[in-house]
XYZ file of C-alpha atoms in Angstrom:
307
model
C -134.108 50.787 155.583
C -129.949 50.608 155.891
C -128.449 53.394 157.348
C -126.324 55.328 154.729
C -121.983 54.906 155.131
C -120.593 57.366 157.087
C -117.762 59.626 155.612
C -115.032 57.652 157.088
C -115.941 54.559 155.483
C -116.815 56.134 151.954
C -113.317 57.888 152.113
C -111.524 53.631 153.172
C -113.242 52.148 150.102
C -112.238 54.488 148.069
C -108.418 54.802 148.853
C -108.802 50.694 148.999
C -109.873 50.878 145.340
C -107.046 53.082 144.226
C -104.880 50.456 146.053
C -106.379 47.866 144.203
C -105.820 49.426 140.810
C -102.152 50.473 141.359
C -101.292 46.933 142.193
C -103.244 45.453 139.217
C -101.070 47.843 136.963
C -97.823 47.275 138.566
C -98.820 42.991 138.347
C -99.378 43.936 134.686
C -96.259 45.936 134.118
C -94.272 42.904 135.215
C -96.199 40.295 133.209
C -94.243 38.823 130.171
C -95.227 40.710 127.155
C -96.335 39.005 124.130
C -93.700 38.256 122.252
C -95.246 38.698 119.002
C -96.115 42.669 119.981
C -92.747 43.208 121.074
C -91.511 42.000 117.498
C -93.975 43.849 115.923
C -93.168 47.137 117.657
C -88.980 46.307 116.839
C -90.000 46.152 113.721
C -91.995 49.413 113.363
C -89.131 51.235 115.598
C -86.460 49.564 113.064
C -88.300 50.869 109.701
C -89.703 54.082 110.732
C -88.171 55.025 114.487
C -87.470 58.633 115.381
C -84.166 58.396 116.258
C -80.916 56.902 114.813
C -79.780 54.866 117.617
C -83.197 53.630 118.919
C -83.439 52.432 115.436
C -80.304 50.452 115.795
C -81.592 48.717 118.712
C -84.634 47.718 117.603
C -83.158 46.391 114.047
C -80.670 44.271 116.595
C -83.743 43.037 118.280
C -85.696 41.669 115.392
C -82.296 40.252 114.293
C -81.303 38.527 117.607
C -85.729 37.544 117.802
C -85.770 33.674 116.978
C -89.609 34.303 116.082
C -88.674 36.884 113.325
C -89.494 35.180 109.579
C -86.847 35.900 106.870
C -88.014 39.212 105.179
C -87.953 41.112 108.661
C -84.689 39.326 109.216
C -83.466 41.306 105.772
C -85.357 44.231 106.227
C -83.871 45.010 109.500
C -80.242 44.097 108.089
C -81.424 46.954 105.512
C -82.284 49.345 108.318
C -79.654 48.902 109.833
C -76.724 48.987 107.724
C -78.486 51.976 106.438
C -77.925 53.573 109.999
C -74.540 52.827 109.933
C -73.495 53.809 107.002
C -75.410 57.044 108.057
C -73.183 56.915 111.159
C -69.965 56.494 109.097
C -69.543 53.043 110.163
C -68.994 51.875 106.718
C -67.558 48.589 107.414
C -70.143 47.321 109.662
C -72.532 48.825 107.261
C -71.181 46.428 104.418
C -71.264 43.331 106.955
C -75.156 44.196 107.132
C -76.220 44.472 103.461
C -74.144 41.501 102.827
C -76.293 39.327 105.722
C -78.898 40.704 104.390
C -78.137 39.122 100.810
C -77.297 35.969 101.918
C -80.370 35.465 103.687
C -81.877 37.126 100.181
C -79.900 37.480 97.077
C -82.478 39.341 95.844
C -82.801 42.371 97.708
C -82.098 45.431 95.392
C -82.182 47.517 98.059
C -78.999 45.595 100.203
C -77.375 45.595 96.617
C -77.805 49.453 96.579
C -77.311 50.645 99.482
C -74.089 49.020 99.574
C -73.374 50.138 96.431
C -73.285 53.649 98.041
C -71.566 52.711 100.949
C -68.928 51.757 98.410
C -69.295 55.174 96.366
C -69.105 57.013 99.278
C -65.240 55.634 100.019
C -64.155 55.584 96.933
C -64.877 52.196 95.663
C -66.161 53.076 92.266
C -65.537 49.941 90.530
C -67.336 47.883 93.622
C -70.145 50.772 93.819
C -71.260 50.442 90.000
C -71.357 46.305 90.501
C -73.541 46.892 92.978
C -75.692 49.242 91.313
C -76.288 47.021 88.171
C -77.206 43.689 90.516
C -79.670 46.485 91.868
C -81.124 47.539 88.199
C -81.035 43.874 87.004
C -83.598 43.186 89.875
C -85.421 46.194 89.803
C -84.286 48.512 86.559
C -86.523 51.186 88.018
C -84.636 51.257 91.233
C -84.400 54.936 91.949
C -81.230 55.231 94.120
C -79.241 52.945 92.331
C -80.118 54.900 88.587
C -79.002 57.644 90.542
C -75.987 57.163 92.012
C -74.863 54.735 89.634
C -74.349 58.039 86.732
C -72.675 59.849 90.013
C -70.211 56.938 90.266
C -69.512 56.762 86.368
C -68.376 60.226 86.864
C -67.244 60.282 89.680
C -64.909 57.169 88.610
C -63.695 58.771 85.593
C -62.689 61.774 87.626
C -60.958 60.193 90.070
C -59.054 57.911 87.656
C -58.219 60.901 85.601
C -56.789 62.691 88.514
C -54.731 59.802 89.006
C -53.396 59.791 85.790
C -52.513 63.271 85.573
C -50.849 62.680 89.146
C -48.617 60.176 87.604
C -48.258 61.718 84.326
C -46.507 64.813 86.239
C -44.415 62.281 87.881
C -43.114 60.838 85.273
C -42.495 64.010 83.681
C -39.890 64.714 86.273
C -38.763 60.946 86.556
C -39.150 59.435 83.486
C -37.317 56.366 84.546
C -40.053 55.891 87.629
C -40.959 52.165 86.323
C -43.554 51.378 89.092
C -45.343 54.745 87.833
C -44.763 53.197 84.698
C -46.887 50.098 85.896
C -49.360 52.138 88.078
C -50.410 54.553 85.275
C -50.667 51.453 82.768
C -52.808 49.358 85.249
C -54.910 52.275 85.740
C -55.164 52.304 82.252
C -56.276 48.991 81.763
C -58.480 48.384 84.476
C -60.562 51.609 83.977
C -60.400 50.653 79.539
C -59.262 54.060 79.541
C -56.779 53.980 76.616
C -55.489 50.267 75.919
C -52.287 51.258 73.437
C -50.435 53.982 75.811
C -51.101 51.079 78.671
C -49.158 48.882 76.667
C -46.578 51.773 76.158
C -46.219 52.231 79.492
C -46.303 48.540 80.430
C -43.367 48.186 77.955
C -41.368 50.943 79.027
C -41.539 49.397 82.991
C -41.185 45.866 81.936
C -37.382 47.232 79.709
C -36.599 49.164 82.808
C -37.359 46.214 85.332
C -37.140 43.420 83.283
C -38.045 40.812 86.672
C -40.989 42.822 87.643
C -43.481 40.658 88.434
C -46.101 43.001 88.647
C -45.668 44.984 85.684
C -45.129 41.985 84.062
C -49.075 41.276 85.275
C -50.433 44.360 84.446
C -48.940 43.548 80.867
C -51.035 40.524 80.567
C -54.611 42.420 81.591
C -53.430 44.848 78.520
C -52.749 41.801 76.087
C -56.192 40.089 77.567
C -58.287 43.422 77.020
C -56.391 43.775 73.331
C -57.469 39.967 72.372
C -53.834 38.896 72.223
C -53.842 35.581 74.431
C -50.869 34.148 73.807
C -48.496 36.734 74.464
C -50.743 37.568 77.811
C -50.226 33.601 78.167
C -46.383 34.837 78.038
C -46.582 37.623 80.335
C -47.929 35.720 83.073
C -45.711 32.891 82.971
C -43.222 35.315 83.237
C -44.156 36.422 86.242
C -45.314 33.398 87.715
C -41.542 32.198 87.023
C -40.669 35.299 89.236
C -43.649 34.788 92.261
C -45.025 31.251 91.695
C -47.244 31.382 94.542
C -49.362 34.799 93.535
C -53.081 33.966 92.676
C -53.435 37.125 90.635
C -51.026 35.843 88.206
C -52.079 32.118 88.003
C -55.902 33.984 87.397
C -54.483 35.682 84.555
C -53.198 32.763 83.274
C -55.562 30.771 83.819
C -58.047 33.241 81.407
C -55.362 33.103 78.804
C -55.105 29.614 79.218
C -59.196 29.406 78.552
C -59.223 31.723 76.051
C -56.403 30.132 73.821
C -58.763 26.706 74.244
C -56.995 24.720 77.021
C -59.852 24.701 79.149
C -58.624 22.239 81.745
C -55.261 23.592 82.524
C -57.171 27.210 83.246
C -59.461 25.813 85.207
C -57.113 24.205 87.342
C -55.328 27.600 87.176
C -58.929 29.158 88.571
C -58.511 26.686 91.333
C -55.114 27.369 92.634
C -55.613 30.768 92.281
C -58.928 30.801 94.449
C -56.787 28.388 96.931
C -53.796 31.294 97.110
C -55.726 34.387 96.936
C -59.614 33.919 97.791
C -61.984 36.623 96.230
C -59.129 37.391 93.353
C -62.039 35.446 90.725
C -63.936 38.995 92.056
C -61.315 41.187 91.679
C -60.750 39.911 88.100
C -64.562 40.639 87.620
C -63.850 44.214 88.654
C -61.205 45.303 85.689
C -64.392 44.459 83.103
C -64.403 43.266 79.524
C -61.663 40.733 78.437
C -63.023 39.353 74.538
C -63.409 35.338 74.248
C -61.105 33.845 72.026
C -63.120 32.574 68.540
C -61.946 29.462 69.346
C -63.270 29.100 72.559
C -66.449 30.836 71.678
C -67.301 28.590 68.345
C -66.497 25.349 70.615
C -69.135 26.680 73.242
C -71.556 27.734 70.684
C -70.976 24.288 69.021
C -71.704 22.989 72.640
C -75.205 24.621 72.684
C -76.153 23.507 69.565
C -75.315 20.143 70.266
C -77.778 20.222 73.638
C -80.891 18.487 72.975
């Protein structure tokens, strides 16, 4: 029969067992992780993390992770820019829902959250786009139903505000002609009353007759009102004056369309994209201008013709 261990040698083992057992958890701190539980863990930090910043980094990390598919790629764009704009970091906030909807155009929730990104600085016009590319995806979006009535109101407020601003303005300088031109393209970019915009237009273009500008808010009025030829006439006017301004060879170049000479505004569209990039979006921004019946029977004609 052995003889038992003495106490000594009992107490050695064991301390050489906790030695082993430290060192096998230290070796398997340092082992690479598995990159596919690190992602997954980024990703459940980035959607649902505790705190704002840790978020941040872990949306970054499933950004920067080549192994990341597309959808966590947007979703963490999402997340992110959601932060930001949390943060006050609008811009960068606007950079990230706009990766995210180039990688997917479409994710309602880039379009609004964005959209109130936009509301939130003022942006009404560029807050309700977003809101309807939202509701076209997903008309039951919550947020964007929601904000998008707080930005109709809250647009109409501010523009109203504006007016009155000028309106007082002009009360004590009636002569003012770029408040003339501001209240009339406020006017006609916000549909708010087309005839006094053309009043005020008028009275701005008599006072500054080489105004380039009023003579360009003049020609939105006349596009909004249906009257294409004398927008035509407005613009060339002040294309005579600044023949380099996309804004006014995009003007024209919708007159141009809308009177039926459908190559020459095109090549208008062109040379205005070329001077001004983004002014086709801006244009998009001042809403409705009417087809011409002309232009609208050819194109119907068009369709009909398609076999």
């Amino acid at each position: 029969m052995e003889a038992s261990a003495s106490a000594p040698d009992a107490g050695e083992g064991l301390m050489r067992a906790l030695a082993g057992f430290a060192t096998a958890t230290a070796l398997a701190a340092c082992a690479p992780a598995d990159p596919a539980v690190t992602r997954e863990q980024n990703v459940r930090i980035c959607d649902s993390g505790n705190f704002p910043d840790q978020r941040i980094a872990a949306c970054s990390a499933v950004i920067a992770d080549a192994g990341a598919d597309s959808a966590q790629r947007v979703a963490a764009f999402v997340h992110r820019g959601t932060l930001r704009a949390e943060q006050g970091q609008h811009a960068r906030a606007v950079a990230d829902f706009g990766r995210a909807l180039r990688l997917d155009a479409t994710n309602s929730d880039a379009y609004a959250e964005r959209g109130a990104v936009h509301q939130e600085r003022g942006a009404y016009g560029l807050a309700l786009r977003d809101y309807e590319a939202a509701l076209s995806i997903d008309p039951r979006h919550s947020l964007a139903v929601y904000r998008r009535e707080q930005a109709l109101r809250g647009r109409v407020d501010a523009v109203q505000q504006q007016i009155a601003q000028l309106t007082d303005l002009l009360a004590r300088e009636p002569q003012n002609a770029a408040a003339l031109n501001n209240r009339c393209w406020l006017r006609a970019t916000n549909d708010d009353d087309l005839y006094a915009a053309l009043a005020d237009c008028n009275a701005a273009v008599r006072i500054e007759p080489r105004s380039a500008d009023a003579l360009d808010s003049r020609g939105l009025v006349h596009l909004k009102r249906g009257d294409f030829q004398a927008a035509l006439a407005d613009y060339e006017a002040a294309l005579s004056i600044e023949p380099s301004r996309g804004h006014f060879l995009y003007g024209r170049g919708l007159a141009r369309v809308r009177l039926g000479q459908l190559e020459q505004g095109q090549a208008d569209f062109a040379a205005a994209e070329a001077a001004e990039p983004g002014v086709a979006e801006a244009y998009a921004g001042y809403g409705y201008i009417p087809e011409a019946p002309a232009v609208a029977a050819t194109a119907a004609a068009g369709a009909v013709a398609k076999p």
